[in-house]
mmCIF file of C-alpha atoms and ligand atoms in Angstrom:
data_model
loop_
_atom_site.group_PDB
_atom_site.id
_atom_site.type_symbol
_atom_site.label_atom_id
_atom_site.label_comp_id
_atom_site.label_asym_id
_atom_site.label_seq_id
_atom_site.Cartn_x
_atom_site.Cartn_y
_atom_site.Cartn_z
ATOM 1 C CA MET X 1 0.000 0.000 0.000
ATOM 2 C CA ILE X 2 2.789 2.427 0.899
ATOM 3 C CA LYS X 3 6.096 2.597 -0.929
ATOM 4 C CA VAL X 4 8.777 5.003 0.273
ATOM 5 C CA GLU X 5 11.736 5.482 -2.090
ATOM 6 C CA HIS X 6 14.909 7.315 -1.088
ATOM 7 C CA LEU X 7 12.980 9.801 1.038
ATOM 8 C CA LYS X 8 14.924 12.782 2.370
ATOM 9 C CA LYS X 9 13.846 15.626 4.595
ATOM 10 C CA TYR X 10 16.482 18.255 5.350
ATOM 11 C CA PHE X 11 15.712 21.323 7.458
ATOM 12 C CA PRO X 12 17.832 24.421 6.690
ATOM 13 C CA ILE X 13 19.312 26.041 9.820
ATOM 14 C CA THR X 14 20.901 29.486 9.522
ATOM 15 C CA LYS X 15 23.860 30.146 11.824
ATOM 16 C CA GLY X 16 25.798 33.355 12.492
ATOM 17 C CA PHE X 17 24.572 36.932 12.693
ATOM 18 C CA ILE X 18 26.865 38.793 10.302
ATOM 19 C CA ARG X 19 28.447 35.985 8.343
ATOM 20 C CA LYS X 20 25.359 33.879 7.890
ATOM 21 C CA LYS X 21 25.830 30.231 7.046
ATOM 22 C CA THR X 22 23.130 27.697 6.212
ATOM 23 C CA LEU X 23 23.518 24.182 7.533
ATOM 24 C CA TYR X 24 21.149 21.319 6.822
ATOM 25 C CA LEU X 25 19.679 19.141 9.539
ATOM 26 C CA LYS X 26 19.294 15.792 7.816
ATOM 27 C CA ALA X 27 16.284 14.503 9.744
ATOM 28 C CA VAL X 28 15.463 11.833 7.145
ATOM 29 C CA ASP X 29 18.306 10.800 4.898
ATOM 30 C CA ASP X 30 17.573 8.351 2.080
ATOM 31 C CA VAL X 31 14.938 6.132 3.667
ATOM 32 C CA SER X 32 13.187 3.382 1.673
ATOM 33 C CA PHE X 33 10.646 0.751 2.718
ATOM 34 C CA ILE X 34 7.245 -0.638 1.829
ATOM 35 C CA ILE X 35 4.191 -1.234 3.985
ATOM 36 C CA ASN X 36 1.934 -4.059 2.821
ATOM 37 C CA ASP X 37 -1.846 -3.910 2.860
ATOM 38 C CA GLY X 38 -3.261 -4.533 6.322
ATOM 39 C CA GLU X 39 0.069 -4.812 8.147
ATOM 40 C CA THR X 40 1.635 -2.757 10.922
ATOM 41 C CA PHE X 41 5.091 -1.515 10.065
ATOM 42 C CA ALA X 42 6.979 0.072 12.954
ATOM 43 C CA LEU X 43 9.745 2.646 12.988
ATOM 44 C CA VAL X 44 11.835 2.625 16.163
ATOM 45 C CA GLY X 45 14.820 4.580 17.397
ATOM 46 C CA GLU X 46 15.885 7.093 20.013
ATOM 47 C CA SER X 47 14.382 10.566 19.959
ATOM 48 C CA GLY X 48 15.999 12.533 17.143
ATOM 49 C CA SER X 49 16.419 9.455 14.948
ATOM 50 C CA GLY X 50 13.988 10.834 12.341
ATOM 51 C CA LYS X 51 11.098 8.422 12.767
ATOM 52 C CA SER X 52 8.374 11.052 13.390
ATOM 53 C CA THR X 53 9.673 13.255 10.583
ATOM 54 C CA THR X 54 9.504 10.237 8.263
ATOM 55 C CA GLY X 55 5.828 9.703 9.214
ATOM 56 C CA ARG X 56 4.966 13.338 8.681
ATOM 57 C CA THR X 57 6.813 13.558 5.371
ATOM 58 C CA ILE X 58 4.998 10.455 4.085
ATOM 59 C CA LEU X 59 1.708 12.266 4.725
ATOM 60 C CA ARG X 60 3.171 15.447 3.213
ATOM 61 C CA LEU X 61 2.691 17.360 6.444
ATOM 62 C CA TYR X 62 6.316 18.209 5.601
ATOM 63 C CA GLU X 63 7.344 18.610 1.984
ATOM 64 C CA PRO X 64 10.107 16.110 1.181
ATOM 65 C CA THR X 65 13.521 17.412 0.152
ATOM 66 C CA ASP X 66 13.870 14.464 -2.220
ATOM 67 C CA GLY X 67 12.509 10.987 -2.858
ATOM 68 C CA LYS X 68 9.102 9.540 -3.626
ATOM 69 C CA VAL X 69 6.143 8.216 -1.672
ATOM 70 C CA PHE X 70 3.457 6.068 -3.281
ATOM 71 C CA PHE X 71 0.040 5.318 -1.824
ATOM 72 C CA ASN X 72 -1.718 2.509 -3.719
ATOM 73 C CA ASP X 73 0.544 3.224 -6.730
ATOM 74 C CA ILE X 74 -0.298 6.947 -6.750
ATOM 75 C CA GLU X 75 2.813 9.053 -6.326
ATOM 76 C CA ILE X 76 1.617 11.390 -3.626
ATOM 77 C CA THR X 77 4.871 13.357 -3.642
ATOM 78 C CA ALA X 78 3.990 14.474 -7.195
ATOM 79 C CA LEU X 79 0.418 15.610 -6.454
ATOM 80 C CA SER X 80 -0.719 19.234 -6.490
ATOM 81 C CA GLU X 81 -2.331 20.627 -3.317
ATOM 82 C CA GLU X 82 -5.756 20.107 -4.879
ATOM 83 C CA GLU X 83 -5.069 16.493 -5.836
ATOM 84 C CA LEU X 84 -3.561 15.855 -2.411
ATOM 85 C CA LYS X 85 -6.715 17.152 -0.706
ATOM 86 C CA LYS X 86 -8.735 14.432 -2.475
ATOM 87 C CA ILE X 87 -6.462 11.674 -1.202
ATOM 88 C CA LYS X 88 -5.820 13.027 2.316
ATOM 89 C CA PRO X 89 -8.943 11.460 3.889
ATOM 90 C CA LYS X 90 -7.420 8.049 3.119
ATOM 91 C CA MET X 91 -4.226 8.813 5.077
ATOM 92 C CA GLN X 92 -4.520 10.095 8.620
ATOM 93 C CA MET X 93 -2.328 10.623 11.658
ATOM 94 C CA ILE X 94 -2.770 10.037 15.387
ATOM 95 C CA TYR X 95 -0.482 12.267 17.442
ATOM 96 C CA GLN X 96 1.360 11.602 20.665
ATOM 97 C CA ASP X 97 -0.322 14.212 22.838
ATOM 98 C CA PRO X 98 -4.102 14.050 22.518
ATOM 99 C CA TYR X 99 -4.624 17.313 24.463
ATOM 100 C CA SER X 100 -2.543 19.436 22.114
ATOM 101 C CA SER X 101 -3.922 17.718 18.999
ATOM 102 C CA LEU X 102 -7.535 18.670 19.885
ATOM 103 C CA ASN X 103 -8.837 22.246 19.765
ATOM 104 C CA PRO X 104 -9.694 23.124 23.400
ATOM 105 C CA ARG X 105 -12.419 25.546 22.302
ATOM 106 C CA MET X 106 -14.377 22.957 20.331
ATOM 107 C CA THR X 107 -16.754 20.327 21.670
ATOM 108 C CA VAL X 108 -16.112 16.665 20.956
ATOM 109 C CA PHE X 109 -18.989 16.763 18.463
ATOM 110 C CA ASP X 110 -17.479 19.686 16.549
ATOM 111 C CA ILE X 111 -13.997 18.134 16.590
ATOM 112 C CA ILE X 112 -15.230 14.898 15.003
ATOM 113 C CA ALA X 113 -17.672 16.697 12.673
ATOM 114 C CA GLU X 114 -15.009 19.114 11.349
ATOM 115 C CA PRO X 115 -13.481 16.817 8.679
ATOM 116 C CA LEU X 116 -16.979 15.565 7.777
ATOM 117 C CA LYS X 117 -18.115 19.137 7.088
ATOM 118 C CA GLU X 118 -14.960 19.922 5.154
ATOM 119 C CA TYR X 119 -15.648 17.008 2.821
ATOM 120 C CA ASN X 120 -19.427 17.694 2.615
ATOM 121 C CA TYR X 121 -20.450 14.484 4.345
ATOM 122 C CA LYS X 122 -24.210 13.810 4.639
ATOM 123 C CA ASN X 123 -25.862 12.739 7.941
ATOM 124 C CA ILE X 124 -23.110 14.240 10.077
ATOM 125 C CA GLU X 125 -24.934 13.695 13.397
ATOM 126 C CA ASP X 126 -25.451 9.983 12.770
ATOM 127 C CA ARG X 127 -21.864 9.567 11.633
ATOM 128 C CA VAL X 128 -20.447 11.325 14.738
ATOM 129 C CA LEU X 129 -22.518 9.058 16.998
ATOM 130 C CA GLU X 130 -21.385 5.981 15.121
ATOM 131 C CA LEU X 131 -17.740 7.089 15.424
ATOM 132 C CA LEU X 132 -18.066 7.808 19.157
ATOM 133 C CA GLU X 133 -19.454 4.324 19.710
ATOM 134 C CA SER X 134 -16.749 2.707 17.589
ATOM 135 C CA VAL X 135 -14.060 4.149 19.917
ATOM 136 C CA GLY X 136 -15.886 3.225 23.141
ATOM 137 C CA LEU X 137 -17.437 6.659 23.882
ATOM 138 C CA SER X 138 -21.102 7.637 23.948
ATOM 139 C CA GLU X 139 -23.483 10.445 23.024
ATOM 140 C CA GLU X 140 -22.875 12.044 26.457
ATOM 141 C CA HIS X 141 -19.291 12.801 25.485
ATOM 142 C CA ALA X 142 -20.370 14.771 22.390
ATOM 143 C CA SER X 143 -21.072 18.019 24.283
ATOM 144 C CA LYS X 144 -17.869 17.937 26.350
ATOM 145 C CA TYR X 145 -14.678 19.928 25.789
ATOM 146 C CA PRO X 146 -11.238 18.231 25.727
ATOM 147 C CA ASP X 147 -10.312 19.552 29.202
ATOM 148 C CA GLU X 148 -13.359 17.759 30.638
ATOM 149 C CA LEU X 149 -12.041 14.402 29.406
ATOM 150 C CA SER X 150 -9.237 12.105 30.569
ATOM 151 C CA GLY X 151 -6.129 11.592 28.402
ATOM 152 C CA GLY X 152 -7.415 8.202 27.234
ATOM 153 C CA GLN X 153 -10.806 9.661 26.292
ATOM 154 C CA CYS X 154 -9.102 12.501 24.382
ATOM 155 C CA GLN X 155 -7.045 9.972 22.436
ATOM 156 C CA ARG X 156 -10.277 8.095 21.616
ATOM 157 C CA VAL X 157 -11.733 11.361 20.270
ATOM 158 C CA ALA X 158 -8.591 11.871 18.158
ATOM 159 C CA ILE X 159 -8.969 8.319 16.819
ATOM 160 C CA ALA X 160 -12.664 8.925 16.030
ATOM 161 C CA ARG X 161 -11.758 12.094 14.130
ATOM 162 C CA ALA X 162 -9.027 10.275 12.200
ATOM 163 C CA LEU X 163 -11.538 7.538 11.259
ATOM 164 C CA ALA X 164 -14.254 9.993 10.198
ATOM 165 C CA LEU X 165 -13.507 9.888 6.473
ATOM 166 C CA GLU X 166 -12.835 6.137 6.338
ATOM 167 C CA PRO X 167 -9.051 6.128 5.960
ATOM 168 C CA GLU X 168 -7.046 3.144 4.723
ATOM 169 C CA PHE X 169 -3.708 4.129 6.251
ATOM 170 C CA LEU X 170 -2.920 5.590 9.689
ATOM 171 C CA VAL X 171 0.366 6.941 11.001
ATOM 172 C CA LEU X 172 0.391 6.332 14.763
ATOM 173 C CA ASP X 173 3.039 8.648 16.205
ATOM 174 C CA GLU X 174 3.754 7.375 19.743
ATOM 175 C CA PRO X 175 -0.034 7.147 20.268
ATOM 176 C CA THR X 176 0.120 6.056 23.904
ATOM 177 C CA SER X 177 3.345 7.519 25.276
ATOM 178 C CA ALA X 178 1.593 10.551 26.818
ATOM 179 C CA LEU X 179 -0.996 8.346 28.571
ATOM 180 C CA ASP X 180 -1.013 6.657 31.982
ATOM 181 C CA VAL X 181 0.239 3.072 31.842
ATOM 182 C CA SER X 182 -3.186 1.782 32.914
ATOM 183 C CA VAL X 183 -4.835 3.462 29.897
ATOM 184 C CA GLN X 184 -2.153 2.590 27.336
ATOM 185 C CA ALA X 185 -3.288 -1.026 26.952
ATOM 186 C CA GLN X 186 -6.912 0.032 26.409
ATOM 187 C CA VAL X 187 -5.981 2.441 23.624
ATOM 188 C CA LEU X 188 -3.666 -0.119 21.992
ATOM 189 C CA ASN X 189 -6.390 -2.765 22.139
ATOM 190 C CA LEU X 190 -8.779 -0.286 20.532
ATOM 191 C CA LEU X 191 -6.298 0.440 17.723
ATOM 192 C CA GLU X 192 -5.854 -3.307 17.130
ATOM 193 C CA LYS X 193 -9.601 -3.907 17.079
ATOM 194 C CA ILE X 194 -10.208 -1.066 14.639
ATOM 195 C CA GLN X 195 -7.410 -2.307 12.392
ATOM 196 C CA LYS X 196 -9.012 -5.747 12.137
ATOM 197 C CA GLU X 197 -12.539 -4.435 11.647
ATOM 198 C CA LYS X 198 -11.675 -1.830 9.043
ATOM 199 C CA LYS X 199 -8.675 -3.621 7.488
ATOM 200 C CA LEU X 200 -6.402 -0.643 8.110
ATOM 201 C CA THR X 201 -2.676 -0.383 7.437
ATOM 202 C CA TYR X 202 -0.552 1.202 10.180
ATOM 203 C CA LEU X 203 2.795 2.942 10.395
ATOM 204 C CA PHE X 204 3.536 2.693 14.113
ATOM 205 C CA ILE X 205 6.193 5.097 15.380
ATOM 206 C CA SER X 206 7.575 4.305 18.816
ATOM 207 C CA HIS X 207 10.669 4.243 20.989
ATOM 208 C CA ASP X 208 9.121 1.410 23.027
ATOM 209 C CA LEU X 209 10.353 -1.880 21.624
ATOM 210 C CA GLY X 210 8.084 -3.892 23.904
ATOM 211 C CA LEU X 211 5.028 -2.302 22.273
ATOM 212 C CA VAL X 212 6.509 -2.634 18.800
ATOM 213 C CA ARG X 213 7.050 -6.351 19.281
ATOM 214 C CA TYR X 214 3.500 -6.771 20.507
ATOM 215 C CA LEU X 215 1.773 -4.718 17.796
ATOM 216 C CA SER X 216 3.799 -4.918 14.585
ATOM 217 C CA ASN X 217 4.534 -7.299 11.724
ATOM 218 C CA ARG X 218 7.736 -5.684 10.473
ATOM 219 C CA VAL X 219 10.075 -3.041 11.833
ATOM 220 C CA GLY X 220 12.669 -0.520 10.652
ATOM 221 C CA VAL X 221 15.297 0.667 13.135
ATOM 222 C CA MET X 222 16.385 4.288 12.577
ATOM 223 C CA TYR X 223 19.574 6.044 13.626
ATOM 224 C CA LEU X 224 20.462 9.625 12.618
ATOM 225 C CA GLY X 225 17.897 9.739 9.831
ATOM 226 C CA LYS X 226 18.781 6.376 8.276
ATOM 227 C CA ILE X 227 17.350 2.884 8.515
ATOM 228 C CA VAL X 228 20.080 0.656 9.968
ATOM 229 C CA GLU X 229 18.102 -2.584 10.199
ATOM 230 C CA LEU X 230 14.800 -3.713 8.709
ATOM 231 C CA GLY X 231 12.942 -7.002 8.825
ATOM 232 C CA THR X 232 10.096 -8.984 10.303
ATOM 233 C CA ILE X 233 9.594 -8.747 14.053
ATOM 234 C CA GLU X 234 11.115 -12.230 14.454
ATOM 235 C CA GLN X 235 14.167 -11.400 12.329
ATOM 236 C CA VAL X 236 14.949 -8.153 14.134
ATOM 237 C CA PHE X 237 14.013 -9.142 17.699
ATOM 238 C CA ASP X 238 15.269 -12.739 17.720
ATOM 239 C CA ASN X 239 18.350 -12.248 15.537
ATOM 240 C CA PRO X 240 19.357 -8.564 15.642
ATOM 241 C CA LEU X 241 22.410 -8.021 13.453
ATOM 242 C CA HIS X 242 23.124 -4.316 13.885
ATOM 243 C CA PRO X 243 24.927 -3.273 17.086
ATOM 244 C CA TYR X 244 22.504 -0.363 17.525
ATOM 245 C CA THR X 245 19.471 -2.679 17.376
ATOM 246 C CA ARG X 246 21.084 -4.855 20.033
ATOM 247 C CA MET X 247 21.600 -1.803 22.198
ATOM 248 C CA LEU X 248 17.956 -0.834 21.877
ATOM 249 C CA LEU X 249 16.793 -4.367 22.637
ATOM 250 C CA GLN X 250 18.838 -4.383 25.807
ATOM 251 C CA SER X 251 16.870 -1.381 27.003
ATOM 252 C CA ILE X 252 13.616 -3.410 27.134
ATOM 253 C CA PRO X 253 12.937 -4.222 30.784
ATOM 254 C CA VAL X 254 13.196 -7.968 31.482
ATOM 255 C CA PRO X 255 11.159 -9.175 34.433
ATOM 256 C CA ASP X 256 13.158 -12.412 34.835
ATOM 257 C CA PRO X 257 16.708 -11.676 36.144
ATOM 258 C CA LYS X 258 17.991 -15.092 34.928
ATOM 259 C CA GLN X 259 17.020 -14.197 31.390
ATOM 260 C CA LYS X 260 18.805 -10.845 31.703
ATOM 261 C CA SER X 261 22.074 -12.501 32.647
ATOM 262 C CA LYS X 262 21.971 -14.597 29.445
ATOM 263 C CA ARG X 263 21.978 -11.481 27.263
ATOM 264 C CA ARG X 264 25.212 -10.362 25.685
ATOM 265 C CA ARG X 265 25.861 -6.871 27.049
ATOM 266 C CA ILE X 266 26.991 -4.159 24.684
ATOM 267 C CA VAL X 267 28.407 -0.992 26.178
ATOM 268 C CA ILE X 268 27.573 2.078 24.135
ATOM 269 C CA LYS X 269 30.016 4.940 24.361
ATOM 270 C CA GLY X 270 29.212 8.627 23.975
ATOM 271 C CA GLU X 271 26.207 10.683 23.020
ATOM 272 C CA ILE X 272 24.080 10.510 19.885
ATOM 273 C CA PRO X 273 25.825 12.889 17.411
ATOM 274 C CA SER X 274 24.062 15.998 16.100
ATOM 275 C CA PRO X 275 22.160 15.394 12.848
ATOM 276 C CA LEU X 276 23.517 18.821 11.806
ATOM 277 C CA ASN X 277 26.980 17.345 11.716
ATOM 278 C CA PRO X 278 26.673 13.551 11.400
ATOM 279 C CA PRO X 279 29.897 11.503 11.507
ATOM 280 C CA ALA X 280 31.545 10.474 8.245
ATOM 281 C CA GLY X 281 31.482 6.794 7.325
ATOM 282 C CA CYS X 282 29.086 4.701 9.371
ATOM 283 C CA PRO X 283 26.898 7.133 11.345
ATOM 284 C CA PHE X 284 27.080 4.790 14.360
ATOM 285 C CA HIS X 285 30.887 4.479 14.472
ATOM 286 C CA THR X 286 31.320 7.021 17.305
ATOM 287 C CA ARG X 287 29.370 4.741 19.645
ATOM 288 C CA CYS X 288 29.912 1.285 18.224
ATOM 289 C CA PRO X 289 32.039 -1.152 20.235
ATOM 290 C CA TYR X 290 32.890 -3.060 17.032
ATOM 291 C CA ALA X 291 34.016 -0.052 14.940
ATOM 292 C CA GLN X 292 37.069 -0.636 12.732
ATOM 293 C CA GLU X 293 39.100 1.756 10.592
ATOM 294 C CA ILE X 294 36.841 1.243 7.543
ATOM 295 C CA CYS X 295 33.779 2.307 9.566
ATOM 296 C CA LYS X 296 35.184 5.842 9.928
ATOM 297 C CA ARG X 297 35.773 6.214 6.202
ATOM 298 C CA LYS X 298 33.118 4.270 4.336
ATOM 299 C CA GLU X 299 29.388 4.407 4.858
ATOM 300 C CA PRO X 300 27.878 0.898 4.847
ATOM 301 C CA LEU X 301 24.964 0.201 2.504
ATOM 302 C CA LEU X 302 21.692 -1.343 3.604
ATOM 303 C CA ILE X 303 22.248 -4.931 2.453
ATOM 304 C CA GLU X 304 19.739 -7.801 2.392
ATOM 305 C CA VAL X 305 21.378 -10.528 4.486
ATOM 306 C CA LYS X 306 18.391 -12.859 4.374
ATOM 307 C CA GLU X 307 15.103 -12.553 2.515
ATOM 308 C CA GLY X 308 13.422 -9.443 3.942
ATOM 309 C CA HIS X 309 16.152 -8.800 6.550
ATOM 310 C CA LEU X 310 18.325 -5.781 5.715
ATOM 311 C CA VAL X 311 21.257 -4.448 7.726
ATOM 312 C CA ARG X 312 23.522 -1.398 7.339
ATOM 313 C CA CYS X 313 26.832 -2.592 8.801
ATOM 314 C CA HIS X 314 30.156 -3.595 7.228
ATOM 315 C CA PHE X 315 30.303 -6.577 9.578
ATOM 316 C CA ALA X 316 26.689 -7.745 9.630
ATOM 317 C CA GLY X 317 26.564 -11.426 10.487
ATOM 318 C CA GLU X 318 30.179 -11.433 11.717
ATOM 319 C CA ILE X 319 29.724 -9.699 15.080
HETATM 320 FE FE1 LIG S 401 29.719 -0.646 13.987
HETATM 321 FE FE2 LIG S 401 31.253 -0.513 11.820
HETATM 322 FE FE3 LIG S 401 28.974 -1.875 11.760
HETATM 323 FE FE4 LIG S 401 28.955 0.786 11.871
HETATM 324 S S1 LIG S 401 29.737 -0.461 10.196
HETATM 325 S S2 LIG S 401 27.693 -0.584 13.052
HETATM 326 S S3 LIG S 401 30.693 1.172 13.174
HETATM 327 S S4 LIG S 401 30.778 -2.336 12.988
#
């Protein structure tokens, strides 16, 4: 359903007062992947890895610097604003913070009805009620304002609004990370249920590998704007080949201490480098315990090591 080809999003940053100099923050730097119909594809990585910017650029909330995005074989990166408006209802986004994504001066009814009005939907009242019920809310919530609702209820309203125009593809940008732990599972279960019922395709953006493993079919691991490992959940979680993926997996809490002791520990040196000035060669070489001379000079390519399992490391499979 979604094909991303060599996508780049660079943000210009001007430095200096008198002698101005423009640098480019390479938030997304040559990213390619596909998302199959009905699957959940996850993007994981630390904050600043470029995963949210990738999601937003796919939906053209940011204009790409380069590269192509296809939705059902339509190149959406080539569409005019008018053509894009026709296709936008099919591609929606759920944001991390439900409070800031909902207009505090609008009632729940008006929030959900807004896209319906914009696209001249008939029977708006019936449709809003149907949407409220589909996300586990009721008619009583329709007259409330966001600040009268809990975080979980606000996220349900945001989901109802995103579903209003019957989308096929949703970008879920850390949809539960601003919610209490007790509510997170309810919202995730709701997203799973809706996906099955409506046969939706998801791009799930998260830094929480536990959730990614639970919810997704395939995953791309991002570091400094690039995908460093990509594969099915089993390939990446059971046989991680990139040192960065292993580092991330070690950050998942393990309840059983015996299991923890069996894991091979990797010590990561240093801080994540600035995307304004990424290291030459392999972008991970400043923190990688396996870095060799070649890693400082030559950037590794994303190579398929096994069907569907791609890794960006000169020594993939050897370390
Ligand atoms: Fe580490 Fe070198 Fe592989 Fe980069 S290419 S991840 S620095 S071993």
